[in-house]
Each structure stands twice: as structure tokens, then as C-alpha cells.
């Protein structure tokens, strides 16, 4: 079984809809991250969390919110989706002793029409 | 704001040759850098880390860090078609809990 899973894997939605992307991990890592990837722009950090009570904004948090329901679960929400949020979204985890090695989920391809 | 920059490519290299991927960074104080490989449609995976000036070798891969010139490179010897992927350079972010990624270089190994 995969260590980091994401659901759904693909989603097409309409402008203005609320969307939730979910991430679960079995690696036992405290740190979890949400990134979005756009062609030519690489991976950009949306939010990250050190534990259930510690949530931090990344470089592009506007229009997004997150929830850390448990050590193993970290969800990303788009309250009112817009077309420029069309992207590939990745969840990742890391051990606090080795932040540089991040383990990524398979990604969610989101299309906002 | 810290930045990591890469040429987006594509970089086309014949099979068996050396592929050279480069990355520059803005923060002179950065100490460590990382190379992630991302196959098309897949998620990134860490393949090399380098923490000090000079070279680090792992099999066919060599990472090079030149702090004076603020660049990092990845050399792939005896390139194979399976090396065709996008390579992401990453460095320390604004806090110890984050890393920042370059936009990636797409490498194509032609048979």
C-alpha cells in the first residue's frame, strides 16, 4: 500500500463550487504539506502543518484553507473554486529530522471550469 | 525572498552520454540542496542531497555544489532512456521547515 494517498485523483468542477482534497499517510510523519504544480512554475507551497494544532501558510495560501484532522490526515479546501486554481495538487510528508526528504502522494488533478 | 532557478529545457541527450542539469540560487547563506526526479504523470522523489561544497557521487549520479558561484548541478553518466524525466532542484526555504523548488528541467534521453 502507498505511504501517502490522495483522494480524489482527478476532479472536474465548476467555478464557485467548494472542493475538498484529502491526504492520508501511514509514514508516521508529523509534518505534512500541500503544494500545487503548474507548468513552468514548479511546486509552490500552499500550507504546511507540524502537528494537529500547528498550521502555517505557505507562499500561495489565498483562496485555500486546510484542516489537520489527525496526525495522519491533512485536507485542503477550495471554498469557492476559480479557473486559475486548475492545477496538479500534491500532498507531502516529512520527518522533522529530515525536512529535505519529502514523500509525495500521487497527486490530484483539479480542473475548474 | 529566496529563489531557486532552473532552465526548463527540454534538454536532449543521446543514450550513453553525460547529462548535465544546472540550478542557481539566490541566498548565499544556503547550505544544502536537493535533486528530485519526477516522471511524467508521477510525483517527485528525492534522488540526491548535497550539504557541502564540492561533489557527491551516488552510482551514475553526481551532485555538485559551488557556493562561491551559487550554483548546483546534477550530472548523470551513461544516460539511459529511463532517466527521461523532469528534474527539480530544491533548496532551503525561509524557515527550517520548508524547502523551495525550482521550476524543473525536462530531460529527454534519445536512443
mmCIF file of C-alpha atoms in Angstrom, chain A residues 8-106:
data_model
loop_
_atom_site.group_PDB
_atom_site.id
_atom_site.type_symbol
_atom_site.label_atom_id
_atom_site.label_comp_id
_atom_site.label_asym_id
_atom_site.label_seq_id
_atom_site.Cartn_x
_atom_site.Cartn_y
_atom_site.Cartn_z
ATOM 1 C CA UNK A 8 -9.730 12.140 -5.425
ATOM 2 C CA UNK A 9 -7.115 11.570 -8.107
ATOM 3 C CA UNK A 10 -8.965 13.621 -10.671
ATOM 4 C CA UNK A 11 -11.734 16.159 -10.261
ATOM 5 C CA UNK A 12 -13.572 18.470 -12.615
ATOM 6 C CA UNK A 13 -15.711 21.134 -11.027
ATOM 7 C CA UNK A 14 -17.332 24.455 -11.805
ATOM 8 C CA UNK A 15 -16.477 27.958 -10.743
ATOM 9 C CA UNK A 16 -17.849 28.782 -7.306
ATOM 10 C CA UNK A 17 -18.064 25.218 -6.024
ATOM 11 C CA UNK A 18 -16.487 24.124 -2.758
ATOM 12 C CA UNK A 19 -13.916 21.381 -3.162
ATOM 13 C CA UNK A 20 -12.037 19.296 -0.621
ATOM 14 C CA UNK A 21 -8.900 17.327 -1.397
ATOM 15 C CA UNK A 22 -7.848 14.737 1.128
ATOM 16 C CA UNK A 23 -4.493 13.315 2.083
ATOM 17 C CA UNK A 24 -3.654 10.404 4.347
ATOM 18 C CA UNK A 25 -0.284 8.983 5.324
ATOM 19 C CA UNK A 26 0.985 5.889 7.070
ATOM 20 C CA UNK A 27 4.589 7.048 7.426
ATOM 21 C CA UNK A 28 4.057 8.352 10.951
ATOM 22 C CA UNK A 29 5.445 11.752 9.995
ATOM 23 C CA UNK A 30 4.405 14.847 11.901
ATOM 24 C CA UNK A 31 4.953 17.275 9.053
ATOM 25 C CA UNK A 32 2.567 17.495 6.145
ATOM 26 C CA UNK A 33 2.454 19.852 3.186
ATOM 27 C CA UNK A 34 0.170 20.865 0.341
ATOM 28 C CA UNK A 35 1.707 22.025 -2.948
ATOM 29 C CA UNK A 36 0.317 22.950 -6.306
ATOM 30 C CA UNK A 37 2.212 22.392 -9.533
ATOM 31 C CA UNK A 38 1.654 24.414 -12.677
ATOM 32 C CA UNK A 39 3.549 24.028 -15.953
ATOM 33 C CA UNK A 40 6.710 26.137 -15.864
ATOM 34 C CA UNK A 41 6.205 27.175 -12.241
ATOM 35 C CA UNK A 42 7.369 24.153 -10.335
ATOM 36 C CA UNK A 43 5.977 23.227 -6.940
ATOM 37 C CA UNK A 44 4.590 26.046 -4.816
ATOM 38 C CA UNK A 45 3.755 25.614 -1.152
ATOM 39 C CA UNK A 46 0.143 26.332 -0.143
ATOM 40 C CA UNK A 47 0.026 25.288 3.519
ATOM 41 C CA UNK A 48 2.037 23.145 5.875
ATOM 42 C CA UNK A 49 1.461 21.638 9.294
ATOM 43 C CA UNK A 50 3.768 20.462 12.034
ATOM 44 C CA UNK A 51 1.041 18.735 14.016
ATOM 45 C CA UNK A 52 -2.711 18.857 14.605
ATOM 46 C CA UNK A 53 -2.534 22.219 16.355
ATOM 47 C CA UNK A 54 0.055 23.875 14.151
ATOM 48 C CA UNK A 55 -0.985 25.132 10.702
ATOM 49 C CA UNK A 56 1.090 27.550 8.652
ATOM 50 C CA UNK A 57 0.530 29.446 5.433
ATOM 51 C CA UNK A 58 2.821 28.882 2.511
ATOM 52 C CA UNK A 59 3.596 31.249 -0.323
ATOM 53 C CA UNK A 60 0.231 30.964 -2.107
ATOM 54 C CA UNK A 61 -2.421 30.358 0.572
ATOM 55 C CA UNK A 62 -5.033 32.858 -0.662
ATOM 56 C CA UNK A 63 -8.211 31.084 -1.748
ATOM 57 C CA UNK A 64 -7.340 27.898 0.153
ATOM 58 C CA UNK A 65 -7.876 26.551 3.655
ATOM 59 C CA UNK A 66 -6.692 23.397 5.382
ATOM 60 C CA UNK A 67 -7.636 21.096 8.210
ATOM 61 C CA UNK A 68 -5.365 18.693 10.072
ATOM 62 C CA UNK A 69 -7.847 16.203 11.463
ATOM 63 C CA UNK A 70 -5.241 13.827 12.867
ATOM 64 C CA UNK A 71 -1.541 13.197 12.568
ATOM 65 C CA UNK A 72 -2.238 11.093 9.509
ATOM 66 C CA UNK A 73 -4.780 13.319 7.739
ATOM 67 C CA UNK A 74 -4.453 16.729 6.141
ATOM 68 C CA UNK A 75 -7.188 18.171 3.926
ATOM 69 C CA UNK A 76 -7.099 21.090 1.523
ATOM 70 C CA UNK A 77 -10.258 23.043 0.719
ATOM 71 C CA UNK A 78 -11.092 25.487 -2.014
ATOM 72 C CA UNK A 79 -14.017 27.433 -0.614
ATOM 73 C CA UNK A 80 -15.108 28.877 -3.937
ATOM 74 C CA UNK A 81 -13.123 27.413 -6.810
ATOM 75 C CA UNK A 82 -11.954 29.623 -9.663
ATOM 76 C CA UNK A 83 -10.423 28.626 -13.022
ATOM 77 C CA UNK A 84 -6.895 29.741 -12.119
ATOM 78 C CA UNK A 85 -6.898 27.101 -9.388
ATOM 79 C CA UNK A 86 -6.764 24.486 -12.111
ATOM 80 C CA UNK A 87 -3.543 22.625 -11.327
ATOM 81 C CA UNK A 88 -1.955 19.438 -10.064
ATOM 82 C CA UNK A 89 -2.048 19.269 -6.285
ATOM 83 C CA UNK A 90 0.390 17.247 -4.217
ATOM 84 C CA UNK A 91 0.384 16.329 -0.566
ATOM 85 C CA UNK A 92 3.741 15.524 1.023
ATOM 86 C CA UNK A 93 5.104 14.458 4.391
ATOM 87 C CA UNK A 94 8.480 14.675 6.063
ATOM 88 C CA UNK A 95 10.238 13.628 9.206
ATOM 89 C CA UNK A 96 11.150 16.746 11.241
ATOM 90 C CA UNK A 97 14.717 15.480 11.465
ATOM 91 C CA UNK A 98 14.994 15.458 7.659
ATOM 92 C CA UNK A 99 12.710 18.095 6.173
ATOM 93 C CA UNK A 100 14.524 17.942 2.863
ATOM 94 C CA UNK A 101 13.289 14.452 2.107
ATOM 95 C CA UNK A 102 9.636 14.892 1.387
ATOM 96 C CA UNK A 103 7.449 11.962 0.428
ATOM 97 C CA UNK A 104 4.766 12.875 -2.064
ATOM 98 C CA UNK A 105 1.347 11.466 -2.698
ATOM 99 C CA UNK A 106 0.277 10.581 -6.252
#
